XYZ file of C-alpha atoms in Angstrom:
212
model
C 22.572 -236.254 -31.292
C 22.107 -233.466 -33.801
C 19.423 -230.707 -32.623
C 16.419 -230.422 -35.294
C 13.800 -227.810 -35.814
C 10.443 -228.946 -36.775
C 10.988 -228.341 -40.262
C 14.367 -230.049 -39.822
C 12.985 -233.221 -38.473
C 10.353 -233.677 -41.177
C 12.622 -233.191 -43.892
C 15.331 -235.266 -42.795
C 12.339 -237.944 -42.459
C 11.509 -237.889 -45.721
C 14.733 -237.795 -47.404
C 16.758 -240.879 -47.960
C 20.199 -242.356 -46.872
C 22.180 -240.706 -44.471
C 19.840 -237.855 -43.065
C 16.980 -240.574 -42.970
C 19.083 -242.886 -41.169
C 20.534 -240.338 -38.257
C 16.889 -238.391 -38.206
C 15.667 -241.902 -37.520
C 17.827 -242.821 -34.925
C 17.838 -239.814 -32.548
C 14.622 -240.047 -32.977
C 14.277 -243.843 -31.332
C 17.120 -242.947 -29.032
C 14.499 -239.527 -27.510
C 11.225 -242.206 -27.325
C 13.390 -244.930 -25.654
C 14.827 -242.255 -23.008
C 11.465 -239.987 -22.576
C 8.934 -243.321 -22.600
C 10.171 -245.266 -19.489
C 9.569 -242.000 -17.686
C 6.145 -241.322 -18.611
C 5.164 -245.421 -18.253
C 6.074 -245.209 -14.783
C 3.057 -243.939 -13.640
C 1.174 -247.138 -14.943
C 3.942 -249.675 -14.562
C 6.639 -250.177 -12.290
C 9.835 -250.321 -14.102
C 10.516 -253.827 -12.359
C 7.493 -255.362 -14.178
C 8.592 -257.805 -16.442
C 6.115 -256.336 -19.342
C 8.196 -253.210 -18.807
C 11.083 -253.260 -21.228
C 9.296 -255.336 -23.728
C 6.278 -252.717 -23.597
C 8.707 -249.925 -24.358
C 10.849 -251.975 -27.176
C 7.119 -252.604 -28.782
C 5.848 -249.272 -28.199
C 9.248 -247.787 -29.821
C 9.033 -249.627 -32.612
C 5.305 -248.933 -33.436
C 5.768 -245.209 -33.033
C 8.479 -244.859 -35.408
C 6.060 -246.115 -37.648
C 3.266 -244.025 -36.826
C 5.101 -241.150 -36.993
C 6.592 -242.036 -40.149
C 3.042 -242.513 -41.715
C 1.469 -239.342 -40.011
C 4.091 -236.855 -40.930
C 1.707 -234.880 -43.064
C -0.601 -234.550 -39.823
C 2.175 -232.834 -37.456
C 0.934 -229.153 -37.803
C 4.034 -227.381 -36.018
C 1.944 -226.340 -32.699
C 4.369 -228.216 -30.741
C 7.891 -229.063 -30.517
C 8.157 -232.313 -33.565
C 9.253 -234.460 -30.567
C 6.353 -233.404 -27.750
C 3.836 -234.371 -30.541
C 5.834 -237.813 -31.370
C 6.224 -238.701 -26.757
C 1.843 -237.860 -27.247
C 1.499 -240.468 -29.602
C 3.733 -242.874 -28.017
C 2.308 -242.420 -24.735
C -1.286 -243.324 -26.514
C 0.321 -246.518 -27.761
C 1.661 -247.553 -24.727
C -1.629 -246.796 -23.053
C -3.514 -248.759 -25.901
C -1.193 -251.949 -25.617
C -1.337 -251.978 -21.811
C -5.130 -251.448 -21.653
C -4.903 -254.346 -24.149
C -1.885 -256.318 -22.360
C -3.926 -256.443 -19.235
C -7.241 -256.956 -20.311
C -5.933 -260.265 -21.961
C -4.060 -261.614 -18.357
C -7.178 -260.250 -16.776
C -9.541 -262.786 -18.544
C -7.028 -265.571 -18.545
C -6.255 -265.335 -15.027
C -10.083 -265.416 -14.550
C -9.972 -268.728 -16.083
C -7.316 -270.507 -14.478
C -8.538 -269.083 -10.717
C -11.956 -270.179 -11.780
C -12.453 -273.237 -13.712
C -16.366 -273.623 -13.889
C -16.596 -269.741 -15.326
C -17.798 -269.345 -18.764
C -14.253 -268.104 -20.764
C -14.747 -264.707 -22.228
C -16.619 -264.269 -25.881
C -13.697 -263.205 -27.384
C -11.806 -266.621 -26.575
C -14.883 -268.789 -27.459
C -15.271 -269.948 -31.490
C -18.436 -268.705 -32.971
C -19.943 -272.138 -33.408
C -22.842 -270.466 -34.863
C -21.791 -269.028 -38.003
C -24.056 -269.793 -40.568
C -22.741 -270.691 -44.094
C -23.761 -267.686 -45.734
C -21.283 -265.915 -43.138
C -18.599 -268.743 -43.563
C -18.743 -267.975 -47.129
C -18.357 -264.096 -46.757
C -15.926 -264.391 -44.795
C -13.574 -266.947 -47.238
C -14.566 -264.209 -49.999
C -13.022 -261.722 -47.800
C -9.982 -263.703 -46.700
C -9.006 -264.388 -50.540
C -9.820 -260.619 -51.068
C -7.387 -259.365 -48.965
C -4.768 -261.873 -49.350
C -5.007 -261.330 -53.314
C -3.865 -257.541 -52.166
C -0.937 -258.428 -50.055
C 0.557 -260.641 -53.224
C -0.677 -258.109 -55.497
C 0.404 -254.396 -53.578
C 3.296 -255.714 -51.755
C 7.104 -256.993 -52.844
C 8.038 -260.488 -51.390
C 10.523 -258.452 -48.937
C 7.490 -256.438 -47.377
C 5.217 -259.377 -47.357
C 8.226 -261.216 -45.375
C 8.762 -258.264 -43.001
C 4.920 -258.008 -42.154
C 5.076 -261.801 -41.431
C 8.158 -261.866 -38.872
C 6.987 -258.777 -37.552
C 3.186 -258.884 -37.343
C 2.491 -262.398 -37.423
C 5.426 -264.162 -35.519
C 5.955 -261.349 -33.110
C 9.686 -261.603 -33.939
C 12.040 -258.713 -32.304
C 13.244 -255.715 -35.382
C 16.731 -256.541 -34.786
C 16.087 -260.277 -35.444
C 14.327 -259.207 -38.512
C 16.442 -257.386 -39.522
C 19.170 -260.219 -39.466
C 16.950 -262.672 -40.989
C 16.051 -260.792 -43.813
C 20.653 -259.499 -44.032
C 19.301 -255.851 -43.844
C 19.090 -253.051 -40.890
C 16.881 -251.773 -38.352
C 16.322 -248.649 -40.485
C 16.038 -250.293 -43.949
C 13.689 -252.547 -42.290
C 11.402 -249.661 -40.994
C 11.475 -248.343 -43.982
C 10.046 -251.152 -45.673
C 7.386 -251.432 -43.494
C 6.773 -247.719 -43.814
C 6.162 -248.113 -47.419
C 4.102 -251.244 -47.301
C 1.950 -249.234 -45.054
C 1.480 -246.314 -47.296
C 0.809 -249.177 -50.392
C -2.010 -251.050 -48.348
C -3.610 -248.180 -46.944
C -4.327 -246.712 -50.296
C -5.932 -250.225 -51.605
C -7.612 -251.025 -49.046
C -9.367 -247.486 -49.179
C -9.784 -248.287 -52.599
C -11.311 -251.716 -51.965
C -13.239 -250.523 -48.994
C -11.997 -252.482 -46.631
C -10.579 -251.317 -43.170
C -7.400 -252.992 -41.251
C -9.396 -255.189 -39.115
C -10.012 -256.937 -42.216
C -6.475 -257.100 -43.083
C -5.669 -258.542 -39.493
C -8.042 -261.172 -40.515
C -6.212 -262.528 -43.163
C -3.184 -262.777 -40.802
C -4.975 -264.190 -37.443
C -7.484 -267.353 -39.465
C -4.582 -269.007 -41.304
């Protein structure tokens, strides 16, 4: 593993080909080794959410880091500030992970128990708010067909949608693990710039994905 300064490791992350592709790798080989560490003091390593948990977190990190580059101010060691942020991912998912067994454990050990809000269908929508939201569905799909290649719209829907592992991905769509973030990367960047433009925020494009 080649040792990086700061500046090292944010300009082999933004070049291309080989220094990309090595930069990216030590980088996922430090998060898997430092992250099982640090998770250990919520989870025991035997839990079965454990490895999963750090596979997911890995790969979400990469990709945080890869769109926050221009935040990393050089206070810290590149790779301190990139554990931080994986730690608060790993915190986020679990908080989220557990919250979700929580309630459906809840149900199952309690069958008379009103089910959570969240699980419930809003049966009281009223057209008007049907109708806004089919306006915004069509909105945001129009600017997945029209800001993103068929390749990134692909990778977004294995990855976000169907939950499907990066190396299966990555075999599915005959590229790499590193192509593949990559492409994400970039489809990112090209959404978060229209959808600032359109004035919509994420949730809204998680919409689009969850009410098929």
């Amino acid at each position: 593993m080649t040792t990086r300064t700061n500046e090292a490791w944010l300009n082999d992350l933004r070049s291309t080909g080989t220094p990309y592709e090595d930069a990216l790798n030590d980088l996922r080989a430090i998060i898997q080794k430092g992250l099982p560490y640090a998770l250990t003091r919520w989870l025991s390593s035997d839990d079965p959410l454990f490895q999963p948990l750090v596979d997911e977190v890995t790969q979400e990190t990469l990709l945080r880091v890869l769109d926050q580059l221009g935040t990393f101010e050089g206070r810290s060691l590149f790779t301190t500030w990139v554990h931080k942020i994986a730690i608060r991912i790993a915190l986020t998912e679990l908080r989220r992970k557990r919250w979700r067994d929580s309630s459906l454990d809840e149900l199952t050990e309690n069958e008379d128990a009103p089910p959570p809000p969240g699980l419930l269908a809003d049966s009281q929508t009223s057209p008007e708010t049907s109708a806004e939201r089919s306006d915004m569905l069509v909105r945001v799909r129009r600017i997945l067909e029209d800001e993103l290649t068929p390749k990134q719209r692909e990778a977004l829907v294995l990855l976000g949608l169907q939950d499907m592992p990066m190396e299966e991905a990555a075999k599915r769509m005959k590229t790499n693990r590193n192509a593949l973030y990559k492409l994400l990367h970039d489809a990112r960047l090209r959404l978060k710039r229209r959808l600032a433009l359109e004035d919509l925020n994420p949730q809204d494009l998680l919409m689009a994905f969850e009410q098929k």
